Coordinates of C-alpha atoms and ligand atoms in Angstrom, one line a residue:
M1 CA 0.8 29.9 15.1
T2 CA 1.1 29.7 11.3
A3 CA 2.8 26.5 10.1
A4 CA 5.5 26.8 7.6
G5 CA 4.1 26.6 4.1
L6 CA 5.5 25.1 0.9
T7 CA 5.7 26.9 -2.4
A8 CA 5.8 25.4 -5.9
R9 CA 7.0 27.5 -8.9
R10 CA 7.4 27.0 -12.5
A11 CA 10.7 25.7 -13.6
G12 CA 11.8 23.4 -16.4
P13 CA 10.0 20.3 -17.7
L14 CA 9.5 17.3 -15.5
R15 CA 11.2 14.2 -16.6
G16 CA 12.0 10.8 -15.2
R17 CA 10.7 7.4 -13.9
I18 CA 9.4 6.9 -10.4
R19 CA 7.5 4.4 -8.3
A20 CA 4.3 5.4 -6.7
P21 CA 4.0 4.7 -3.0
G22 CA 1.9 1.7 -2.0
D23 CA -1.8 1.8 -2.4
K24 CA -3.4 3.3 0.7
S25 CA -6.7 1.3 0.5
I26 CA -4.9 -2.0 0.0
S27 CA -2.4 -1.2 2.7
H28 CA -5.1 -0.6 5.4
R29 CA -6.8 -3.8 4.4
A30 CA -3.7 -5.9 4.5
L31 CA -3.0 -4.9 8.1
I32 CA -6.6 -5.3 9.2
L33 CA -7.1 -8.7 7.5
G34 CA -3.7 -9.8 8.7
A35 CA -4.8 -9.0 12.3
L36 CA -8.1 -10.9 11.9
A37 CA -6.4 -13.9 10.3
Q38 CA -4.8 -16.9 11.9
G39 CA -1.0 -17.1 11.2
V40 CA 1.6 -14.8 9.8
T41 CA 0.8 -12.4 7.0
E42 CA 3.7 -10.9 5.1
I43 CA 3.2 -7.6 3.3
E44 CA 5.4 -6.1 0.7
G45 CA 5.2 -2.5 -0.6
L46 CA 3.0 -1.3 2.3
L47 CA 2.4 2.4 2.2
E48 CA 4.3 3.8 5.2
G49 CA 2.2 7.0 5.3
E50 CA 0.8 8.2 8.6
D51 CA -2.8 7.0 8.0
V52 CA -1.6 3.4 7.5
L53 CA 0.9 3.6 10.4
R54 CA -2.1 4.4 12.6
T55 CA -3.8 1.3 11.4
A56 CA -0.7 -0.7 12.1
Q57 CA -0.7 0.6 15.6
A58 CA -4.4 0.1 16.0
M59 CA -4.1 -3.6 15.0
A60 CA -1.3 -4.1 17.5
S61 CA -3.6 -2.6 20.2
F62 CA -6.2 -5.2 19.2
G63 CA -3.8 -8.0 19.9
A64 CA -2.0 -8.7 16.7
K65 CA 1.8 -8.9 16.6
V66 CA 2.9 -6.2 14.1
E67 CA 6.5 -5.9 13.0
R68 CA 8.3 -3.8 10.4
L69 CA 10.9 -5.9 8.6
G70 CA 12.3 -3.2 6.3
D71 CA 11.2 -0.7 3.6
G72 CA 7.5 -1.4 3.1
R73 CA 8.0 -5.0 4.4
W74 CA 5.8 -5.9 7.3
K75 CA 4.8 -9.0 9.2
I76 CA 1.6 -9.3 11.1
E77 CA 0.7 -12.2 13.2
G78 CA -3.0 -12.5 13.9
R79 CA -4.7 -14.7 16.4
G80 CA -7.8 -15.4 14.3
G81 CA -9.7 -12.6 16.2
L82 CA -9.4 -9.3 17.9
E83 CA -8.9 -8.5 21.6
E84 CA -10.0 -5.5 23.6
P85 CA -7.5 -2.7 23.2
G86 CA -6.0 -1.3 26.4
D87 CA -6.2 2.3 25.2
V88 CA -8.1 4.7 22.9
V89 CA -7.7 3.8 19.2
D90 CA -6.5 6.9 17.5
C91 CA -7.0 6.7 13.7
G92 CA -5.4 10.0 13.0
N93 CA -6.6 11.5 9.8
S94 CA -7.9 8.3 8.3
G95 CA -11.6 7.6 7.6
T96 CA -10.7 4.3 6.0
G97 CA -8.8 3.2 9.1
A98 CA -11.6 4.2 11.5
R99 CA -14.5 2.8 9.5
L100 CA -12.9 -0.5 8.6
I101 CA -11.6 -1.2 12.0
M102 CA -15.0 -0.5 13.6
G103 CA -16.5 -3.1 11.2
A104 CA -13.7 -5.6 12.0
A105 CA -14.1 -5.1 15.7
A106 CA -17.9 -5.2 15.9
G107 CA -18.1 -9.0 16.0
Y108 CA -15.9 -9.5 19.1
E109 CA -16.8 -9.2 22.8
L110 CA -14.9 -6.0 23.4
A111 CA -15.3 -2.3 24.0
A112 CA -13.1 0.0 21.9
T113 CA -13.0 3.8 22.0
F114 CA -12.1 5.4 18.6
T115 CA -10.8 8.9 18.0
G116 CA -8.9 10.8 15.4
D117 CA -7.6 14.3 14.5
M118 CA -9.7 17.3 14.1
S119 CA -10.7 16.5 10.5
L120 CA -11.7 12.9 11.4
R121 CA -13.6 13.9 14.5
G122 CA -15.8 16.1 12.2
R123 CA -16.6 13.3 9.7
P124 CA -19.8 11.3 9.6
M125 CA -19.6 7.9 11.3
R126 CA -23.3 7.1 11.3
R127 CA -22.9 5.6 7.8
V128 CA -21.1 2.7 9.4
L129 CA -22.7 2.9 12.8
N130 CA -26.2 2.5 11.3
P131 CA -25.6 -0.8 9.6
L132 CA -23.4 -2.1 12.4
S133 CA -26.2 -1.2 14.9
E134 CA -28.7 -3.1 12.8
M135 CA -26.4 -6.1 13.2
G136 CA -26.4 -5.7 17.0
T137 CA -23.5 -3.5 17.8
R138 CA -24.0 -0.8 20.4
W139 CA -22.1 2.4 20.6
A140 CA -22.0 5.6 22.6
G141 CA -20.5 8.9 21.7
R142 CA -21.1 12.5 20.6
S143 CA -24.4 13.4 19.1
G144 CA -24.4 13.1 15.4
G145 CA -22.2 9.9 15.6
R146 CA -18.9 11.7 15.4
L147 CA -15.6 10.5 17.0
P148 CA -14.7 10.0 19.7
L149 CA -17.1 7.2 20.3
T150 CA -17.0 3.8 22.1
L151 CA -18.1 0.7 20.3
Q152 CA -19.4 -2.3 22.2
G153 CA -18.9 -5.4 20.0
G154 CA -20.4 -8.8 20.5
A155 CA -22.7 -11.3 18.9
L156 CA -24.0 -10.0 15.5
K157 CA -26.9 -11.0 13.3
H158 CA -27.2 -11.2 9.6
L159 CA -27.8 -8.0 7.6
S160 CA -28.6 -7.4 4.0
Y161 CA -27.6 -3.8 3.4
R162 CA -28.2 -1.6 0.4
L163 CA -25.6 1.2 0.5
P164 CA -27.3 4.6 0.6
E165 CA -24.2 6.3 -0.7
P166 CA -21.5 4.6 -2.9
S167 CA -18.8 3.9 -0.2
A168 CA -16.2 1.2 -0.2
Q169 CA -15.6 2.0 3.4
V170 CA -19.1 1.3 4.5
K171 CA -19.3 -1.8 2.3
S172 CA -16.0 -3.0 3.8
A173 CA -17.2 -2.3 7.4
V174 CA -20.3 -4.4 6.9
L175 CA -18.4 -7.3 5.2
L176 CA -15.8 -7.4 7.9
A177 CA -18.5 -7.4 10.6
G178 CA -20.2 -10.1 8.6
L179 CA -17.3 -12.5 9.0
N180 CA -18.4 -12.9 12.6
A181 CA -22.2 -12.5 12.2
D182 CA -24.6 -15.3 12.5
G183 CA -25.6 -15.8 8.9
G184 CA -22.9 -13.5 7.5
A185 CA -23.7 -10.3 5.7
Q186 CA -24.8 -9.1 2.3
V187 CA -24.1 -5.7 0.7
I188 CA -25.9 -4.3 -2.3
E189 CA -24.1 -1.6 -4.2
P190 CA -26.2 0.4 -6.7
E191 CA -22.9 1.6 -8.2
P192 CA -19.7 -0.6 -7.8
T193 CA -17.0 0.9 -5.6
R194 CA -13.4 -0.3 -5.1
D195 CA -13.4 -4.0 -4.5
H196 CA -10.1 -4.5 -2.6
T197 CA -11.8 -5.9 0.5
E198 CA -13.6 -8.6 -1.5
R199 CA -10.4 -9.5 -3.4
M200 CA -8.4 -9.6 -0.3
L201 CA -10.9 -11.6 1.7
R202 CA -10.7 -14.2 -1.0
A203 CA -6.9 -14.2 -0.9
F204 CA -7.3 -14.8 2.9
G205 CA -9.4 -17.8 2.2
A206 CA -12.9 -16.4 2.8
R207 CA -15.9 -17.5 0.8
I208 CA -17.5 -14.5 -0.8
E209 CA -19.9 -14.2 -3.8
V210 CA -20.3 -11.3 -6.1
E211 CA -23.2 -11.1 -8.5
D212 CA -24.2 -8.3 -10.8
R213 CA -28.0 -7.9 -11.1
P214 CA -30.0 -5.2 -12.8
D215 CA -30.5 -3.3 -9.5
G216 CA -26.9 -3.5 -8.3
R217 CA -23.9 -5.6 -7.3
Y218 CA -24.8 -8.2 -4.6
I219 CA -21.9 -9.2 -2.4
T220 CA -22.7 -12.1 -0.1
L221 CA -20.4 -13.3 2.7
P222 CA -21.3 -16.3 4.8
G223 CA -20.7 -15.9 8.5
G224 CA -18.5 -17.7 11.0
Q225 CA -15.4 -17.5 8.8
V226 CA -11.8 -17.4 10.2
L227 CA -9.3 -16.0 7.8
T228 CA -6.0 -17.6 7.0
A229 CA -2.8 -15.5 6.8
A230 CA -1.6 -14.7 3.3
K231 CA 1.2 -12.9 1.4
V232 CA 0.2 -9.5 0.2
R233 CA 2.0 -7.5 -2.4
V234 CA 0.7 -3.9 -2.4
P235 CA 0.7 -2.2 -5.9
G236 CA 1.4 1.5 -6.4
D237 CA -1.4 3.9 -5.6
P238 CA -3.1 5.4 -8.6
S239 CA -4.5 8.1 -6.4
S240 CA -0.9 9.2 -5.6
A241 CA 0.5 8.5 -9.1
A242 CA -2.1 11.1 -10.2
F243 CA -0.1 14.0 -8.9
P244 CA 3.2 13.5 -10.8
L245 CA 1.2 12.4 -13.9
V246 CA -1.0 15.5 -14.0
A247 CA 2.1 17.6 -13.2
A248 CA 3.7 16.2 -16.4
L249 CA 0.5 16.8 -18.4
V250 CA 0.3 20.5 -17.6
T251 CA 4.1 21.3 -17.6
P252 CA 5.5 21.9 -21.1
G253 CA 8.1 19.6 -22.3
S254 CA 7.5 17.0 -19.6
E255 CA 7.5 13.2 -19.7
V256 CA 7.1 11.2 -16.5
T257 CA 6.6 7.5 -16.0
V258 CA 5.1 6.1 -12.8
E259 CA 5.9 2.4 -12.4
G260 CA 3.8 -0.3 -10.9
V261 CA 0.5 1.6 -10.7
L262 CA -2.7 -0.3 -9.7
L263 CA -5.0 -0.3 -12.7
N264 CA -8.1 -1.9 -11.2
T265 CA -10.8 -0.3 -13.3
L266 CA -12.7 0.6 -10.1
R267 CA -9.8 3.1 -9.5
T268 CA -8.9 4.4 -12.9
G269 CA -11.7 6.9 -13.7
L270 CA -9.2 9.7 -13.6
F271 CA -7.1 8.2 -16.3
T272 CA -10.2 7.7 -18.5
T273 CA -11.2 11.3 -18.0
L274 CA -7.8 12.7 -18.7
R275 CA -7.6 10.7 -21.9
E276 CA -11.0 12.2 -22.9
M277 CA -9.5 15.6 -22.3
G278 CA -6.7 14.8 -24.8
A279 CA -4.0 13.6 -22.4
D280 CA -1.1 11.6 -23.8
L281 CA -1.3 8.9 -21.2
T282 CA 0.0 5.5 -22.0
V283 CA 0.3 2.2 -20.2
S284 CA 3.2 -0.2 -20.7
N285 CA 4.3 -3.4 -19.1
A286 CA 0.7 -4.2 -18.1
R287 CA 0.8 -7.3 -15.8
E288 CA -0.9 -9.0 -12.9
E289 CA 0.6 -8.6 -9.5
G290 CA -0.8 -10.0 -6.3
G291 CA -4.2 -10.5 -7.9
E292 CA -4.5 -6.9 -9.2
Q293 CA -3.8 -5.4 -12.7
V294 CA -0.8 -3.1 -12.6
G295 CA 1.2 -1.2 -15.2
D296 CA 3.7 1.6 -15.8
V297 CA 1.9 4.8 -16.7
T298 CA 3.6 7.5 -18.8
A299 CA 2.3 11.1 -19.1
R300 CA 3.6 13.6 -21.6
H301 CA 2.7 17.2 -21.7
S302 CA -0.6 17.6 -23.6
A303 CA -3.0 20.3 -24.7
L304 CA -6.1 19.5 -22.6
R305 CA -9.7 20.4 -23.3
G306 CA -12.6 20.6 -20.9
V307 CA -15.1 17.7 -20.6
V308 CA -18.2 16.7 -18.8
V309 CA -17.3 14.0 -16.3
P310 CA -20.1 11.4 -16.2
P311 CA -21.4 11.4 -12.6
E312 CA -21.6 7.6 -12.6
R313 CA -17.8 7.6 -12.9
A314 CA -17.4 9.3 -9.5
P315 CA -16.8 6.1 -7.4
S316 CA -13.8 5.1 -9.6
M317 CA -12.1 8.5 -9.2
I318 CA -13.5 9.8 -5.9
D319 CA -10.2 10.9 -4.5
E320 CA -8.9 12.3 -7.8
Y321 CA -11.4 15.2 -8.3
P322 CA -9.0 17.7 -6.6
I323 CA -6.2 17.0 -9.0
L324 CA -8.6 16.8 -11.9
A325 CA -9.8 20.2 -11.0
A326 CA -6.2 21.5 -11.1
A327 CA -5.7 19.8 -14.5
A328 CA -8.9 21.4 -15.7
A329 CA -7.6 24.8 -14.9
F330 CA -5.1 24.4 -17.7
A331 CA -7.5 23.0 -20.2
E332 CA -9.4 24.8 -22.9
G333 CA -13.0 25.3 -22.0
P334 CA -15.1 24.1 -19.0
T335 CA -14.8 20.8 -17.2
A336 CA -18.0 19.9 -15.4
M337 CA -17.7 17.6 -12.4
R338 CA -21.1 16.7 -11.0
G339 CA -22.6 14.1 -8.7
I340 CA -19.7 14.5 -6.3
G341 CA -21.5 15.6 -3.1
E342 CA -19.4 12.9 -1.2
L343 CA -16.4 15.2 -1.7
R344 CA -17.9 17.5 1.0
V345 CA -17.3 14.9 3.7
K346 CA -13.8 13.8 2.9
E347 CA -10.7 14.9 4.9
S348 CA -12.1 18.4 4.1
D349 CA -14.9 19.9 2.0
R350 CA -13.0 19.3 -1.1
I351 CA -15.5 21.1 -3.4
A352 CA -15.3 24.3 -1.4
L353 CA -11.5 24.2 -0.9
M354 CA -10.8 23.5 -4.6
A355 CA -13.2 26.2 -5.7
A356 CA -11.5 28.7 -3.3
G357 CA -7.9 27.6 -4.1
L358 CA -8.4 27.7 -7.8
A359 CA -10.2 31.0 -7.7
A360 CA -7.4 32.5 -5.6
C361 CA -5.0 31.2 -8.4
G362 CA -7.0 33.1 -11.0
A363 CA -9.1 30.2 -12.4
Q364 CA -12.7 30.7 -13.2
V365 CA -14.7 28.2 -11.1
E366 CA -18.4 27.7 -10.2
E367 CA -19.3 25.8 -7.1
E368 CA -22.6 23.8 -7.0
P369 CA -24.0 21.9 -4.0
E370 CA -22.8 18.6 -5.5
G371 CA -20.5 19.8 -8.2
L372 CA -17.7 21.9 -9.4
I373 CA -17.1 23.5 -12.8
V374 CA -13.7 24.7 -13.7
V375 CA -13.3 26.9 -16.8
G376 CA -9.8 26.3 -18.2
A377 CA -7.5 29.2 -18.9
A378 CA -5.8 27.6 -22.0
R379 CA -5.6 29.9 -24.8
A380 CA -2.4 30.2 -26.8
N381 CA 0.4 30.5 -24.3
H382 CA -1.9 31.5 -21.5
A383 CA -1.4 29.6 -18.3
V384 CA -3.1 29.8 -14.9
A385 CA -2.1 32.9 -12.9
G386 CA -1.2 31.3 -9.6
G387 CA 0.4 33.8 -7.1
A388 CA -1.7 32.8 -4.0
R389 CA -1.4 31.2 -0.6
V390 CA -3.9 28.4 -0.5
T391 CA -5.8 27.2 2.6
T392 CA -5.8 23.3 2.7
R393 CA -7.4 22.7 6.2
G394 CA -5.0 19.9 6.6
D395 CA -6.1 18.0 3.6
H396 CA -3.2 16.2 1.9
R397 CA -4.9 16.0 -1.6
I398 CA -5.8 19.7 -1.5
A399 CA -2.2 20.5 -0.7
M400 CA -0.7 18.3 -3.4
S401 CA -3.2 19.5 -6.1
H402 CA -2.3 23.1 -5.5
L403 CA 1.5 22.3 -5.5
V404 CA 1.0 20.6 -8.9
L405 CA -0.8 23.7 -10.1
G406 CA 2.0 25.9 -8.9
L407 CA 4.6 23.9 -10.9
A408 CA 2.9 25.1 -14.1
A409 CA 1.2 28.4 -13.1
D410 CA 2.6 31.9 -14.1
A411 CA 3.3 32.8 -10.4
P412 CA 4.2 30.6 -7.4
V413 CA 1.6 28.9 -5.3
E414 CA 2.0 28.3 -1.6
V415 CA 0.1 25.8 0.5
D416 CA -0.3 26.3 4.2
E417 CA -0.1 22.9 5.9
P418 CA 2.2 20.7 3.8
G419 CA 2.9 18.3 6.7
M420 CA -0.3 16.5 6.1
I421 CA 0.9 15.2 2.7
A422 CA 2.7 12.5 4.7
T423 CA -0.7 10.9 5.5
S424 CA -0.8 9.4 2.0
F425 CA 2.3 10.3 0.1
P426 CA 5.5 10.5 2.2
G427 CA 8.4 11.8 0.1
F428 CA 6.1 13.6 -2.3
V429 CA 8.2 16.8 -2.3
E430 CA 11.5 15.0 -2.8
L431 CA 10.0 12.9 -5.5
M432 CA 8.7 15.9 -7.4
R433 CA 12.0 17.7 -7.0
G434 CA 13.8 14.6 -8.4
L435 CA 11.6 15.0 -11.5
G436 CA 12.7 18.7 -11.8
G437 CA 9.9 20.4 -10.0
E438 CA 10.7 23.4 -7.9
I439 CA 9.0 23.1 -4.5
E440 CA 10.5 24.9 -1.5
A441 CA 9.7 25.8 2.1
Ligands
LIG501 C1 -11.6 4.3 0.5 C2 -12.8 4.6 0.0 C3 -13.2 6.0 -0.4 C4 -12.0 6.9 -0.6 C5 -11.0 6.7 0.5 C6 -10.5 5.3 0.6 C7 -11.3 2.9 0.9 O1 -14.0 6.5 0.6 O2 -12.4 8.2 -0.7 O3 -9.9 7.6 0.3 O4 -10.1 2.5 1.0 O5 -12.3 2.1 1.0 P1 -15.6 6.2 0.7 O6 -15.8 4.8 0.9 O7 -16.1 7.1 1.8 O8 -16.1 6.7 -0.6

């Protein structure tokens, strides 16, 4: 059966002000920490995308009382710990959900079986299972450490763990397990990754120390800590805001503002890169909200030029390479993205799918084992050809990136599985239409 696709075509300029959906990383964490904590946690601005709704369901199955009060407003009553779930925990498409919940559950006397959709069942879980096993967790499942698997939680011992790959998910899993470990846990990050878990743990009353040393960032969490419920205000997701903003940058005559975007510098590598490419990207109304920097980001159509993206910037824009690759197709000259091997184990192999999709749309691309080079098509009045049906393998960001490309390409671009967009950006199509974009079934 072929699912109905969605097609984006060039129309007029994009104009308007919108609000980005709630940050996905922070939304998952708010639900998980709320379930671990004692008392009632109130969340505002929660992303109601499928990934996060799975986490909400999962936390209910671990014994928390989870209630939706209204648009983005949720209440979660934790019991200061997790109980054994009565059924399989299905994390859907979400690596963040699966990995963080495994870490959170590891310190409790319970058995929990985790599964997910076809994409998640193919993704590596050893990266969390290895450190959790060192702490004393047992697990059984498919060879290679893929879902489905059953985790047996219980008494944990201290671990000091140097991350082999820059991963906020692995860091978070170890820290959440550390809450219940004898002696706590320490994570050493050679390169800093998003720090939402650390910030939120503090907001929930945990003691946690962060120290930058020459060989990395040391994050130390004493054990035996029970969290206290808190109020969480979820800022707009910069990884979602990236799509309408890049759409404005590449569509002549456009000006789009996305309000309330999270501007934590561990998440803004894309904005830095776009500015280096010549993007007219400005921030207004910069403020602090719920312990995070936020602001309104405005993008105006710009002539972009290719750049070399420093590999060390990757953790701060890891989910944004697909949309950067789409932007790069409109730039003048090559954009080199290297040190991004992690992209091959995301919801899909994002290096391979962007290379294939952009090539099908007439862009010149070169795929490397851990990199992607896109040679932009911009010469006077020359756009990207488009005119292709693109395979997304159910990856929301691959789908949105190619739809954005289609809004400015010479010929329409179709994506094959648009339903998956709802994992991170429900309402994406309507929102882009509201700005003047032409996207149709
Ligand atoms: C996330 C961390 C990143 C990112 C993912 C969300 C998080 O994954 O790609 O979308 O919320 O911690 P890794 O930790 O695997 O890099």
